[in-house]
Amino acid sequence: MADCVEKERRVITHQIIITGIVQGVGFRPHVYNLAVGFGLNGVVLNDSRGVTIEIQGAREKILSFEKELKSNPPLRSRIDSFDIEAVETPDTHKFFSIGETKSYDEKIAQVSPDLDICDSCLNELFNPGDRRYLYPFINCTHCGPRFTIIKNVPYDRPYTTMEQFVMCSECKVEYEDPGNRRFHAQPNACPMCGPRVALTDNHGKELLVGIDSSGNKAVFEKLCELLGCGKIIAIKGIGGFHLACDALDEVAVANLRSRKYREDKPFAVMFPTLESIKDFCMLREQEESLLQSVPHPIVIVEKKRGRDVAFSVAPNNHFLGVMLPYSPIHHLLFHFYSKPLVMTSGNVSDEPIVFTNSEAYRRLSGIADFFLIHNRDINTRCDDSVYRIWKGLEYPIRRSRGYAPDSVRVEWEFEKQVLACGPEQKNTFALAKNDRVYLSYHIGDMDNYEVLRSFEEGIAHFKNVFDIEPRIVAYDLHLDYLSTKYAENYPDKTKSGDSVIKVGIQHHHAHAVSCMAENGVNRPVIAVTLDGTGYGEDGTIWGGEILLSELDKYSRLGNFETVPMPGGAASIKNPWQMAISYLYSIYNRKLLDVNLPFLDKIKENELELVFSMLEKGVNSPMTSSCGRLFDGVAAIAGVRNSVNYEGQAAVEFEQYIQERSNIAYNFKLLDKQEKFIIQWRSMIIQLVGDVKSGKSVGEVSLKFHNGLAKVLYEAVVKSKEITGISYVVLSGGVFMNVHLLTRLHKFLEDGGFTVYIHRQVPANDGGIALGQAVIAGAKHLKGTI
Ligand code: ZN
Ligand code: ZN
Ligand code: FE
């Protein structure tokens, strides 16, 4: 009995090291309050690894404290590791305190993605008695910008863009009080001491400034008056500028389209409330929760039939990208304006999103009539993320704000630090060290100087905050990609003189491994990789490949029959050229006798040019691309002859499907000596018959999708016969097609295969960098580079 009491009283000390997303999410005040609640002494501090706690007191209480902290961490945190070590420290702590931030040499602290406004701050924002009433920069330890304002780690005010604002006495008291919700909230501010919004014309002339709550009220009231008369406003947000206009005002939206040079790629819409989305769209439960989740992505949902926002928002599209307000500025907008707003990235066509005030006036003054700017600088641009729900879970389309720079963990260690330069389209890059791959925000299509600059700045920033000095640089095999050229020009030695290994990674192998890596798969798999374009190792353009894939190597089990791409890249913009190519392979010039309606819209001289390219084999690279097959078939079916963005014909073709049934075209699977071939000839002949006999585009589309899923399933079955493997990954941009994904996935599961799909990074080229990084790391471990 006496022993027990003695044991109970004995003071012990534990050192706890926690890694994960534990900085900038209210972790230290949470630990402080918990420890004080248990009557424990000690100290908690941020360091470059994460959070370290020294906790001292009775053993039982410490165990309860640890259990409670582990099972109920702060709302927006994520614990990756929780290591406890008993230490022999004298009974020195007289109370619990929050210590000074320590800087370690090795900076592996996680930088938190940006957080949406929390409920407590939202209540204060609209409480007339609160000193931050209507203040657009209200935040606390649970909410506010993070990644986009961080210049360096550890996450402390001097290392953020808030450094220029000196806290007033009231803010300072909050900031220094461990019991306060704003204790060490780095972006803490108020109307007295913090950033301000201003409404300006498109030359930068200030019209109204939000110096206090009535000033802010005036700014937002005026803004809403302007939106109400069809004006386009550039609004500075968390990761950059949005271009906003009333989503129900057709004239305003059409205006925005023509000024932005964006023909018909859909715009995203921000709605005031969940209820208001339901007026226009069908929402499933998981979509509702994703819309309200901390990252607040754009979610692709189905429009209600017969109910639509302005036609020009998402022309000819059954789906709409919707989101909810996530920053105080958005909430203020909808406090005064009750209609949905188009909120599209503030850029001109394919340039990166604008994120500084000076750049905004330079680049957007031809588009926006007025500007809502502010003086809290954005350090790193970050577009909105785009997701959809598939089979009840998140299926990424663009992984950026709210998710970046979160890492993907692998189950082994990188021996050398890696930089993966990513692909050309939808570029993201990645940096890897220890057991993590840090994925960048959306960089964009690397086809102009501005995007390249953004890419280079992003890599420099990531190297700094994650303290990574790459010894391996991975890049796509395509020599013309700007990301590949960047890798080529990358210094051969690090600053400390170590040599840098450069390794080219095949595009579809990278797709396959990105899916393997995020699913923790480390065994050989059959990879179905379908996309538009990727450089193949045999000199043809790949894009419909069945691979036997391992982390460090792959071989090609089969692919789609190749076909010329007359005009090369031009045929991507003009699906009719692909249509001619497929038809020509079967009918030669006699295809003109077939009398297909899509031919009527083609000019004779252009048709003749395509014929002569095909006949002479000039500018007609061979491709096995499944994306091009979609384009060609959609054109033959009469969907469209040319596109304004890659994949448009395929996207619209899929949406023609009305009913679900099993009718399907027949493809053929041919055994060749070294690999099998998926042949489309019989399918094209059946398709031509249907189009000639006037079958609807919807029926043709259904038959094509079903036939494709069926032959891909047969290809996987054949691959299993060859390899004995029954693990399958599905990757590549074509798997943005939900009908194909759903059908193939079901065939495979019913057939007893274990199927892995993307949940953390996009199946499209936005996920390539993850695959490149992992392949490079795995090759190095195997000693093959
Ligand atoms: Zn808050
Ligand atoms: Zn203040
Ligand atoms: Fe791809």
Tab-separated table of N, CA and C in Angstrom, residues 406-467:
chain	number	residue	atom	x	y	z
A	406	ASP	N	1.783	19.510	-48.142
A	406	ASP	CA	1.697	18.267	-47.408
A	406	ASP	C	2.453	17.170	-48.153
A	407	SER	N	2.996	16.211	-47.404
A	407	SER	CA	3.851	15.201	-48.032
A	407	SER	C	3.139	13.867	-48.168
A	408	VAL	N	3.675	13.028	-49.030
A	408	VAL	CA	3.243	11.635	-49.106
A	408	VAL	C	4.380	10.806	-48.507
A	409	ARG	N	4.014	9.876	-47.639
A	409	ARG	CA	5.018	9.097	-46.939
A	409	ARG	C	5.262	7.787	-47.679
A	410	VAL	N	6.494	7.383	-47.796
A	410	VAL	CA	6.785	6.056	-48.342
A	410	VAL	C	7.277	5.167	-47.204
A	411	GLU	N	7.288	3.857	-47.431
A	411	GLU	CA	7.618	2.965	-46.313
A	411	GLU	C	9.091	2.573	-46.272
A	412	TRP	N	9.925	3.424	-46.820
A	412	TRP	CA	11.368	3.205	-46.803
A	412	TRP	C	12.020	4.574	-46.812
A	413	GLU	N	13.348	4.617	-46.740
A	413	GLU	CA	14.027	5.907	-46.657
A	413	GLU	C	14.754	6.230	-47.959
A	414	PHE	N	14.664	7.473	-48.383
A	414	PHE	CA	15.470	7.911	-49.519
A	414	PHE	C	16.929	8.022	-49.048
A	415	GLU	N	17.845	7.315	-49.721
A	415	GLU	CA	19.265	7.403	-49.351
A	415	GLU	C	19.842	8.767	-49.681
A	416	LYS	N	19.377	9.283	-50.818
A	416	LYS	CA	19.825	10.618	-51.223
A	416	LYS	C	18.607	11.482	-51.455
A	417	GLN	N	18.742	12.783	-51.201
A	417	GLN	CA	17.616	13.682	-51.406
A	417	GLN	C	17.360	13.867	-52.901
A	418	VAL	N	16.071	13.946	-53.238
A	418	VAL	CA	15.683	13.937	-54.652
A	418	VAL	C	14.874	15.187	-55.012
A	419	LEU	N	15.129	15.699	-56.201
A	419	LEU	CA	14.237	16.689	-56.816
A	419	LEU	C	13.617	16.032	-58.040
A	420	ALA	N	12.289	16.035	-58.125
A	420	ALA	CA	11.603	15.540	-59.315
A	420	ALA	C	10.987	16.740	-60.024
A	421	CYS	N	11.367	16.937	-61.279
A	421	CYS	CA	10.985	18.168	-61.988
A	421	CYS	C	9.572	18.131	-62.572
A	422	GLY	N	8.945	16.965	-62.596
A	422	GLY	CA	7.561	16.901	-63.067
A	422	GLY	C	7.454	16.940	-64.584
A	423	PRO	N	6.214	16.972	-65.075
A	423	PRO	CA	5.973	16.914	-66.512
A	423	PRO	C	5.820	18.304	-67.112
A	424	GLU	N	5.309	18.365	-68.316
A	424	GLU	CA	5.093	19.635	-69.022
A	424	GLU	C	3.719	20.221	-68.689
A	425	GLN	N	2.698	19.365	-68.800
A	425	GLN	CA	1.326	19.819	-68.568
A	425	GLN	C	0.992	19.666	-67.081
A	426	LYS	N	0.167	20.568	-66.558
A	426	LYS	CA	-0.278	20.478	-65.166
A	426	LYS	C	0.901	20.230	-64.226
A	427	ASN	N	2.001	20.922	-64.483
A	427	ASN	CA	3.214	20.619	-63.724
A	427	ASN	C	3.041	20.837	-62.220
A	428	THR	N	3.567	19.877	-61.473
A	428	THR	CA	3.923	20.065	-60.069
A	428	THR	C	5.315	19.473	-59.959
A	429	PHE	N	6.091	19.918	-58.985
A	429	PHE	CA	7.388	19.284	-58.760
A	429	PHE	C	7.357	18.640	-57.385
A	430	ALA	N	8.402	17.892	-57.041
A	430	ALA	CA	8.438	17.255	-55.730
A	430	ALA	C	9.869	17.209	-55.225
A	431	LEU	N	10.001	17.266	-53.903
A	431	LEU	CA	11.303	17.087	-53.280
A	431	LEU	C	11.164	15.982	-52.246
A	432	ALA	N	12.183	15.123	-52.159
A	432	ALA	CA	12.065	13.986	-51.254
A	432	ALA	C	13.273	13.877	-50.346
A	433	LYS	N	12.998	13.533	-49.091
A	433	LYS	CA	14.074	13.133	-48.184
A	433	LYS	C	13.496	12.284	-47.060
A	434	ASN	N	14.356	11.558	-46.386
A	434	ASN	CA	13.930	10.599	-45.352
A	434	ASN	C	12.856	9.687	-45.925
A	435	ASP	N	11.663	9.695	-45.318
A	435	ASP	CA	10.619	8.809	-45.854
A	435	ASP	C	9.480	9.615	-46.477
A	436	ARG	N	9.802	10.833	-46.939
A	436	ARG	CA	8.732	11.714	-47.405
A	436	ARG	C	8.987	12.319	-48.778
A	437	VAL	N	7.866	12.507	-49.490
A	437	VAL	CA	7.922	13.255	-50.740
A	437	VAL	C	7.033	14.491	-50.563
A	438	TYR	N	7.657	15.667	-50.631
A	438	TYR	CA	6.929	16.925	-50.482
A	438	TYR	C	6.469	17.377	-51.861
A	439	LEU	N	5.150	17.512	-52.005
A	439	LEU	CA	4.594	17.811	-53.322
A	439	LEU	C	4.264	19.289	-53.430
A	440	SER	N	4.617	19.874	-54.547
A	440	SER	CA	4.375	21.298	-54.729
A	440	SER	C	2.911	21.561	-55.010
A	441	TYR	N	2.575	22.852	-54.959
A	441	TYR	CA	1.287	23.337	-55.428
A	441	TYR	C	1.260	23.252	-56.948
A	442	HIS	N	0.100	23.506	-57.534
A	442	HIS	CA	-0.084	23.483	-58.986
A	442	HIS	C	0.766	24.574	-59.643
A	443	ILE	N	1.685	24.182	-60.508
A	443	ILE	CA	2.497	25.171	-61.220
A	443	ILE	C	1.817	25.557	-62.531
A	444	GLY	N	1.298	24.562	-63.259
A	444	GLY	CA	0.596	24.872	-64.511
A	444	GLY	C	1.278	24.260	-65.720
A	445	ASP	N	0.819	24.640	-66.899
A	445	ASP	CA	1.387	24.116	-68.134
A	445	ASP	C	2.671	24.867	-68.454
A	446	MET	N	3.761	24.115	-68.549
A	446	MET	CA	5.083	24.746	-68.683
A	446	MET	C	5.348	25.149	-70.121
A	447	ASP	N	4.523	26.052	-70.634
A	447	ASP	CA	4.768	26.431	-72.019
A	447	ASP	C	5.034	27.923	-72.173
A	448	ASN	N	5.283	28.614	-71.071
A	448	ASN	CA	5.706	30.006	-71.232
A	448	ASN	C	6.648	30.410	-70.103
A	449	TYR	N	7.283	31.545	-70.315
A	449	TYR	CA	8.334	31.999	-69.423
A	449	TYR	C	7.828	32.218	-67.990
A	450	GLU	N	6.610	32.778	-67.872
A	450	GLU	CA	6.072	33.077	-66.548
A	450	GLU	C	5.921	31.811	-65.703
A	451	VAL	N	5.460	30.749	-66.346
A	451	VAL	CA	5.280	29.493	-65.615
A	451	VAL	C	6.636	28.929	-65.211
A	452	LEU	N	7.599	29.024	-66.122
A	452	LEU	CA	8.941	28.526	-65.815
A	452	LEU	C	9.518	29.271	-64.613
A	453	ARG	N	9.317	30.584	-64.583
A	453	ARG	CA	9.841	31.371	-63.465
A	453	ARG	C	9.198	30.950	-62.158
A	454	SER	N	7.895	30.716	-62.209
A	454	SER	CA	7.173	30.290	-61.021
A	454	SER	C	7.687	28.926	-60.532
A	455	PHE	N	7.976	28.063	-61.481
A	455	PHE	CA	8.527	26.729	-61.203
A	455	PHE	C	9.885	26.845	-60.507
A	456	GLU	N	10.747	27.710	-61.047
A	456	GLU	CA	12.088	27.860	-60.476
A	456	GLU	C	12.028	28.462	-59.077
A	457	GLU	N	11.170	29.480	-58.902
A	457	GLU	CA	11.039	30.103	-57.580
A	457	GLU	C	10.491	29.092	-56.575
A	458	GLY	N	9.533	28.297	-57.027
A	458	GLY	CA	8.923	27.294	-56.156
A	458	GLY	C	9.947	26.272	-55.680
A	459	ILE	N	10.787	25.814	-56.583
A	459	ILE	CA	11.800	24.821	-56.208
A	459	ILE	C	12.773	25.420	-55.189
A	460	ALA	N	13.195	26.672	-55.436
A	460	ALA	CA	14.123	27.317	-54.503
A	460	ALA	C	13.489	27.426	-53.109
A	461	HIS	N	12.214	27.805	-53.064
A	461	HIS	CA	11.506	27.966	-51.786
A	461	HIS	C	11.385	26.619	-51.057
A	462	PHE	N	10.993	25.597	-51.771
A	462	PHE	CA	10.848	24.263	-51.160
A	462	PHE	C	12.194	23.743	-50.644
A	463	LYS	N	13.251	23.944	-51.429
A	463	LYS	CA	14.575	23.489	-50.991
A	463	LYS	C	14.923	24.149	-49.666
A	464	ASN	N	14.573	25.430	-49.551
A	464	ASN	CA	14.884	26.173	-48.341
A	464	ASN	C	14.038	25.708	-47.149
A	465	VAL	N	12.712	25.699	-47.286
A	465	VAL	CA	11.893	25.402	-46.094
A	465	VAL	C	11.983	23.945	-45.676
A	466	PHE	N	12.265	23.058	-46.591
A	466	PHE	CA	12.406	21.652	-46.190
A	466	PHE	C	13.870	21.236	-46.058
A	467	ASP	N	14.768	22.222	-46.203
A	467	ASP	CA	16.194	21.992	-46.059
A	467	ASP	C	16.653	20.801	-46.897
